[in-house]
Backbone as a printed PyTorch tensor [residue, N CA C, xyz], in Angstrom:
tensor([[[29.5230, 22.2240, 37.5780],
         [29.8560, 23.6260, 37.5230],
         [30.0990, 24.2350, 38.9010]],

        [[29.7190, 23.5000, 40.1180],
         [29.7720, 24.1740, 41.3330],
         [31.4480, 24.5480, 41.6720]],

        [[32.6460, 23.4550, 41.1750],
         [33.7320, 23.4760, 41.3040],
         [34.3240, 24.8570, 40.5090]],

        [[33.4520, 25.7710, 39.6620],
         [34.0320, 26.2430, 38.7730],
         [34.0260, 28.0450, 39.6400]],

        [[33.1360, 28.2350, 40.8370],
         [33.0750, 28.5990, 41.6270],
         [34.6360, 28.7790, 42.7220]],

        [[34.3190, 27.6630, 42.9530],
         [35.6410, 26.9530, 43.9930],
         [36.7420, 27.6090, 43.7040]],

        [[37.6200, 26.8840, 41.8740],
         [38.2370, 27.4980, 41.6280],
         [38.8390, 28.9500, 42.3020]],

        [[38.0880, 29.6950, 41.1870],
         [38.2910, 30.9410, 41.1660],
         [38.3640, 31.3500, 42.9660]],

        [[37.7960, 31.2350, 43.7090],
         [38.0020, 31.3850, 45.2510],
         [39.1270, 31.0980, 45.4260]],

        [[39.5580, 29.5690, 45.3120],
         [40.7950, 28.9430, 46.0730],
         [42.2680, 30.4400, 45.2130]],

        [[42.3360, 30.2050, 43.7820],
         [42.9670, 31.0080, 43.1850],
         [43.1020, 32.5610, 43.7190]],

        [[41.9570, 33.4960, 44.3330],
         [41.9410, 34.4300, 45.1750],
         [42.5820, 34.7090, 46.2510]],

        [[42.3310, 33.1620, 47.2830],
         [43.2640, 33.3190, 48.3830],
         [44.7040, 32.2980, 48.4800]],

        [[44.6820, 32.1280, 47.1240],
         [45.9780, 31.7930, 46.9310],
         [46.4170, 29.9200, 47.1930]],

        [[45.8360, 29.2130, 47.4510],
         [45.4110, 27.8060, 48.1410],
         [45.3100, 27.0120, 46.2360]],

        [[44.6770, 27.5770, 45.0990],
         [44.4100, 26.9460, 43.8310],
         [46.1220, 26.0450, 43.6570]],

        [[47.1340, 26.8800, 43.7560],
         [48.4690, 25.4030, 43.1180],
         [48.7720, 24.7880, 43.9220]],

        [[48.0260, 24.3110, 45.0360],
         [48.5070, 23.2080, 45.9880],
         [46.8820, 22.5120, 46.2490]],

        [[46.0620, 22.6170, 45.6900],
         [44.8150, 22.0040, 45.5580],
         [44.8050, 20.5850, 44.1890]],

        [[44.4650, 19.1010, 44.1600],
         [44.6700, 18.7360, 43.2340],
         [43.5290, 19.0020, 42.4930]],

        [[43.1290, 19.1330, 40.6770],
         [42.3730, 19.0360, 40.5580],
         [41.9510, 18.0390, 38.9970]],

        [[41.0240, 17.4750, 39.4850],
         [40.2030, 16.2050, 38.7840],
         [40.0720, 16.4670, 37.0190]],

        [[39.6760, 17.8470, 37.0680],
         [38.5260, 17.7260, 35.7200],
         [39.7680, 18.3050, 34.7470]],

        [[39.0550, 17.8020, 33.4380],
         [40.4440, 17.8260, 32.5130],
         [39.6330, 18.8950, 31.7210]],

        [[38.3010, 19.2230, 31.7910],
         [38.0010, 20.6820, 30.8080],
         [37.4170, 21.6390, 31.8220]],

        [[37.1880, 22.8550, 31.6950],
         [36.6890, 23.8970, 32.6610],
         [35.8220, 24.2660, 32.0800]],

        [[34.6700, 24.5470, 32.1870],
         [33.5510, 25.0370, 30.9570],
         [32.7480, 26.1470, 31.3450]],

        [[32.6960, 27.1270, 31.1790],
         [31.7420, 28.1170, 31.6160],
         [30.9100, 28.8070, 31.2450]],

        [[29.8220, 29.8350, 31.5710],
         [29.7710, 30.8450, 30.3160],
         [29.9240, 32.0820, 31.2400]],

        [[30.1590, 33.4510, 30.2970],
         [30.8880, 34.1600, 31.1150],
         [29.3540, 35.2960, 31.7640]],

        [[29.1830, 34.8550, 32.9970],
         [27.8400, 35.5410, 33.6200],
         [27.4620, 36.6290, 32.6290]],

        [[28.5230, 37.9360, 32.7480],
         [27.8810, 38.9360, 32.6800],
         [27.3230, 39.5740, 31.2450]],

        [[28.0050, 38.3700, 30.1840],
         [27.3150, 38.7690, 28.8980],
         [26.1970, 37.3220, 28.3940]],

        [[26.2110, 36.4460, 29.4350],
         [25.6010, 35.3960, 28.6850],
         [24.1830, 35.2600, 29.3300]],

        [[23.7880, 36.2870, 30.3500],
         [22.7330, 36.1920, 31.2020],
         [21.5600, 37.0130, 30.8910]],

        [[21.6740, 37.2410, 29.1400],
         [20.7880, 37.8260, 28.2630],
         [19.1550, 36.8370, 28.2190]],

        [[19.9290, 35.7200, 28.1200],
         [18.7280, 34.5260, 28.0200],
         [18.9300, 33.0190, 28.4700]],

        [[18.6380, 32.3140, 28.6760],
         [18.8640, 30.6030, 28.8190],
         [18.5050, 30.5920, 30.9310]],

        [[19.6340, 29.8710, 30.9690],
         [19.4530, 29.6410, 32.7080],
         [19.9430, 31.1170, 33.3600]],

        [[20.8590, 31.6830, 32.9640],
         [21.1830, 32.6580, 33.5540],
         [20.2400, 33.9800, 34.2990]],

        [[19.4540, 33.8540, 32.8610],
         [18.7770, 34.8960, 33.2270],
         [18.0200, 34.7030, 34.2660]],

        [[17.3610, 33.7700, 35.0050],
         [17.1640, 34.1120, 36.2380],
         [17.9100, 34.2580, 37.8940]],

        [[18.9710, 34.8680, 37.1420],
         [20.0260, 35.4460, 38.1720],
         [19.9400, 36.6240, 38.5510]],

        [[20.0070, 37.0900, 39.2410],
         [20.3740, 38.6790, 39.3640],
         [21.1050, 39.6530, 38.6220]],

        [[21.5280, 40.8090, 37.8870],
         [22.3680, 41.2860, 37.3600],
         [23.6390, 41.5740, 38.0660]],

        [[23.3760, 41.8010, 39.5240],
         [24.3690, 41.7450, 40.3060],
         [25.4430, 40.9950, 40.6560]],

        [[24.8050, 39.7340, 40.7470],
         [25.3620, 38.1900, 41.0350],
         [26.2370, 38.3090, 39.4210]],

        [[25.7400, 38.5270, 38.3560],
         [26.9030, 38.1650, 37.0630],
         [27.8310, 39.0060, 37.0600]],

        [[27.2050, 40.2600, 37.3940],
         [28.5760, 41.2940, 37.5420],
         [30.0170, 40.5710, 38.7230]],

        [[29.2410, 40.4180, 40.1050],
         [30.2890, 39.3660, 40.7500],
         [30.9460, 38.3200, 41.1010]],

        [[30.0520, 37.4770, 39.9110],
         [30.6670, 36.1030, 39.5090],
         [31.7330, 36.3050, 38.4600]],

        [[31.2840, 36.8980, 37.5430],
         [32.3390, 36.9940, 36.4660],
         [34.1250, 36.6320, 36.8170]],

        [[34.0530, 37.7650, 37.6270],
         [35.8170, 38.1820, 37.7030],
         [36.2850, 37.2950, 38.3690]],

        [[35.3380, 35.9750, 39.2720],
         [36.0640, 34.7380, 39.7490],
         [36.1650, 33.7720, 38.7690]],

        [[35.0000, 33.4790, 38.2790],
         [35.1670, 31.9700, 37.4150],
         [35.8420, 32.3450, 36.0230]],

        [[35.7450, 33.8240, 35.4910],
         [36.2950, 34.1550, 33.9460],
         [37.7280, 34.6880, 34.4590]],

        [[38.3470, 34.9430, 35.6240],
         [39.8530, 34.9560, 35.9320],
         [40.6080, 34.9690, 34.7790]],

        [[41.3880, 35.7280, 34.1070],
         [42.3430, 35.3270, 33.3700],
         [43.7740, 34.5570, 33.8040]],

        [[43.9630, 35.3440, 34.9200],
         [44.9340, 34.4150, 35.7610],
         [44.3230, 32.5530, 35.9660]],

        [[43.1260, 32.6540, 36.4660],
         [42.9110, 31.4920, 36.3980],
         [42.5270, 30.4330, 35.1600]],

        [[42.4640, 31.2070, 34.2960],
         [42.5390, 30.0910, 33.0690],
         [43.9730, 30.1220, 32.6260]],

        [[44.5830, 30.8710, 32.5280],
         [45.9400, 30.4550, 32.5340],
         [46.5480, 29.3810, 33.3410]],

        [[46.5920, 29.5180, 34.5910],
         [46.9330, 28.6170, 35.3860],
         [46.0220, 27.1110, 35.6550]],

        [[44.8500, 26.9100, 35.4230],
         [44.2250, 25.7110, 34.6130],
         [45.0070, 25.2680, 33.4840]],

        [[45.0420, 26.1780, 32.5840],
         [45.8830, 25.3500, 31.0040],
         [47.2220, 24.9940, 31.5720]],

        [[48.1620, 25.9450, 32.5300],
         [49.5250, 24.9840, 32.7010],
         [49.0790, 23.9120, 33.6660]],

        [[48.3590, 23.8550, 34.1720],
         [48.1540, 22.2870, 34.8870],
         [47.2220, 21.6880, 34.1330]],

        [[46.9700, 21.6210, 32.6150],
         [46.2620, 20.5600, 31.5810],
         [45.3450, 20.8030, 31.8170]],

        [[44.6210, 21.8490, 32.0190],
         [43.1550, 21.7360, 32.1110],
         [42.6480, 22.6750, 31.0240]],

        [[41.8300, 22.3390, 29.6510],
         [41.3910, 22.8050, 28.9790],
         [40.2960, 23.6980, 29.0530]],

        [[40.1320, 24.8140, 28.8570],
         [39.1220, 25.5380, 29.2280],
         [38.1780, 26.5660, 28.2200]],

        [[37.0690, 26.3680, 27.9310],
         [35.9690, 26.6930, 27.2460],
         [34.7060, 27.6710, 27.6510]],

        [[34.4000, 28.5150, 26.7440],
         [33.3630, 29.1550, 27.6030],
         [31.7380, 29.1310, 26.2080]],

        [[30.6600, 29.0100, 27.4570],
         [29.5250, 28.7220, 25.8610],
         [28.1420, 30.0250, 26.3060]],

        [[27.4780, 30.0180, 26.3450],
         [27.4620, 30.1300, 24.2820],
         [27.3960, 31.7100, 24.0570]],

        [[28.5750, 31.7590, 23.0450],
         [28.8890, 32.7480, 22.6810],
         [28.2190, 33.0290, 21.2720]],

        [[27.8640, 33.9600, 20.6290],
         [27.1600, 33.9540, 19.2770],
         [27.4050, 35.0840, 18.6030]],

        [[28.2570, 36.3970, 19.3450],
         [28.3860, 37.5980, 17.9730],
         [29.7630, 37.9280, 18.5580]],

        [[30.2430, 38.5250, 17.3170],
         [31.3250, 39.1590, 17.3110],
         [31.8510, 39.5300, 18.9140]],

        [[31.2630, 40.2620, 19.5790],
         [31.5370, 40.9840, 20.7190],
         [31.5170, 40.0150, 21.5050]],

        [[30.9350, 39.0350, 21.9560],
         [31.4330, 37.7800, 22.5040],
         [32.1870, 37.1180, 22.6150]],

        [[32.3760, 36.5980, 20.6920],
         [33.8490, 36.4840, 20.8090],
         [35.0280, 36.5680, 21.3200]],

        [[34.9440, 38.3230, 21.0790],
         [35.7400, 38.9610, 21.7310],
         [36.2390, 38.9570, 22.9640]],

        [[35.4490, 38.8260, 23.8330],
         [35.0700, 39.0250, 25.3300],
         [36.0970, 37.8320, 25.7420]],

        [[35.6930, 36.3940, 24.9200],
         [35.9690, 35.1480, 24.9600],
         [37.4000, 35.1490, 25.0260]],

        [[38.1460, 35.5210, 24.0050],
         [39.3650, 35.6410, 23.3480],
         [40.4150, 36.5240, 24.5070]],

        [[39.3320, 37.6090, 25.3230],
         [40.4490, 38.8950, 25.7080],
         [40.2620, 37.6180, 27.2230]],

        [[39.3790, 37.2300, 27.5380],
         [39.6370, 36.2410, 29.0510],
         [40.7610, 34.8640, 28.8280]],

        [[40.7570, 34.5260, 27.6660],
         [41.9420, 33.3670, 27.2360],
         [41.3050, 32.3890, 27.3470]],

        [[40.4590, 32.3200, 26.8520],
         [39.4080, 30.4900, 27.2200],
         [40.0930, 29.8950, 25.9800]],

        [[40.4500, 28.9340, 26.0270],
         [40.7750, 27.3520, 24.8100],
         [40.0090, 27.5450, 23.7300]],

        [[38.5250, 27.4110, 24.1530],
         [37.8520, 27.2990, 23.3060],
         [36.0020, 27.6660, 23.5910]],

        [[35.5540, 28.2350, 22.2370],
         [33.9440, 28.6130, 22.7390],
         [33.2260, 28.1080, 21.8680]],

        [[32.8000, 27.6910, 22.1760],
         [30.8480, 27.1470, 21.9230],
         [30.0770, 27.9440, 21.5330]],

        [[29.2790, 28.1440, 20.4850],
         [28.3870, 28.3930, 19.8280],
         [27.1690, 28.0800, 18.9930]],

        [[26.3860, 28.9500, 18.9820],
         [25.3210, 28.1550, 17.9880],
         [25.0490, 28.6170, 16.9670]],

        [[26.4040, 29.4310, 16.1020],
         [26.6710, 30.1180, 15.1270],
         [28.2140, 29.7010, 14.5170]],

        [[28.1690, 28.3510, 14.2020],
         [29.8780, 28.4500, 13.6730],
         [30.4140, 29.0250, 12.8090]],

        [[29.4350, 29.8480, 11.6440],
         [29.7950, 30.3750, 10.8020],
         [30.3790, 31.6250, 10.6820]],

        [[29.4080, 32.0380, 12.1500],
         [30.0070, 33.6400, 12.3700],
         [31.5140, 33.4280, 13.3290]],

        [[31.3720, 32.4750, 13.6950],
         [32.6340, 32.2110, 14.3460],
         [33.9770, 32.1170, 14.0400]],

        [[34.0120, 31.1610, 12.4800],
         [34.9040, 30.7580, 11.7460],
         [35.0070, 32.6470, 11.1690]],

        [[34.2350, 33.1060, 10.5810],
         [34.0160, 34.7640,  9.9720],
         [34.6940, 35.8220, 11.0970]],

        [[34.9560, 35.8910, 12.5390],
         [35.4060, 36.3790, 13.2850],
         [36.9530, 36.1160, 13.0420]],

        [[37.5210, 34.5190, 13.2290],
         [38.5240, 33.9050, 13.6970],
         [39.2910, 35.1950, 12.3100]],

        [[38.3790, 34.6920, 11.3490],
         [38.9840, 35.0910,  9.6540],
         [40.0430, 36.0890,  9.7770]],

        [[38.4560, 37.2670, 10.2070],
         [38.5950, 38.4790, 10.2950],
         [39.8600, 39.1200, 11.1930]],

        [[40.0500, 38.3510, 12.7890],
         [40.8960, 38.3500, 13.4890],
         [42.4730, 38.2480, 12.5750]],

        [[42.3260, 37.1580, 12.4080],
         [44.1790, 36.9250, 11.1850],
         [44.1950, 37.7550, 10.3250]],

        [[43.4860, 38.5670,  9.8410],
         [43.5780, 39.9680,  8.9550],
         [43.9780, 41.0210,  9.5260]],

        [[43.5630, 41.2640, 10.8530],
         [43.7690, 42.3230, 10.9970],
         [45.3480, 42.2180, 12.0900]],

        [[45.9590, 40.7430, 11.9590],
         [47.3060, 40.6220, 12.8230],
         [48.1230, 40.9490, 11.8030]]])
């Protein structure tokens, strides 16, 4: 995960499409809503507020997926997460609720 850092830096000052890079999935979780409980929480609230906008980049997951890099964010578990998940463009999220997940996706194609 330290690279997932990197990223988002190199992408800032502009250096990310002439950098090669190795890993074929990107995996994250997104600081500032996932630092409710697990490892996060002994972070600062500060630190998630200013991690976020590097490693959850929308520019930069975009530009990961056109250079093949699949990108995921975990663990997400309610609706509003989801959400969160969906409006940053991650591939794909992790949960420990697939049911409410699949019940979101549902809900989502209903209301397109």
């Amino acid at each position: 995960m330290p690279e997932c850092g990197l990223y988002g830096l190199l992408l800032l000052v502009g250096l990310l499409p002439w950098i090669p890079i190795k890993a074929d999935f990107y995996q994250v979780p997104i600081p500032n809503i996932s630092n409710k409980s697990g490892f996060l929480s002994t972070f600062p609230t500060w630190f998630c507020h200013v991690i976020t906008p590097i490693i959850c980049n929308p520019l930069l997951l975009w530009h990961l997926e056109r250079r093949g890099v699949r990108t995921g964010v975990w663990v997400m578990n309610h609706d509003a997460e989801f959400a969160a998940a969906d409006w940053y463009g991650f591939n794909g999220i992790m949960t420990d609720y697939p049911s409410r997940l699949i019940s979101y996706e549902q809900a989502k194609k209903k209301i397109k």
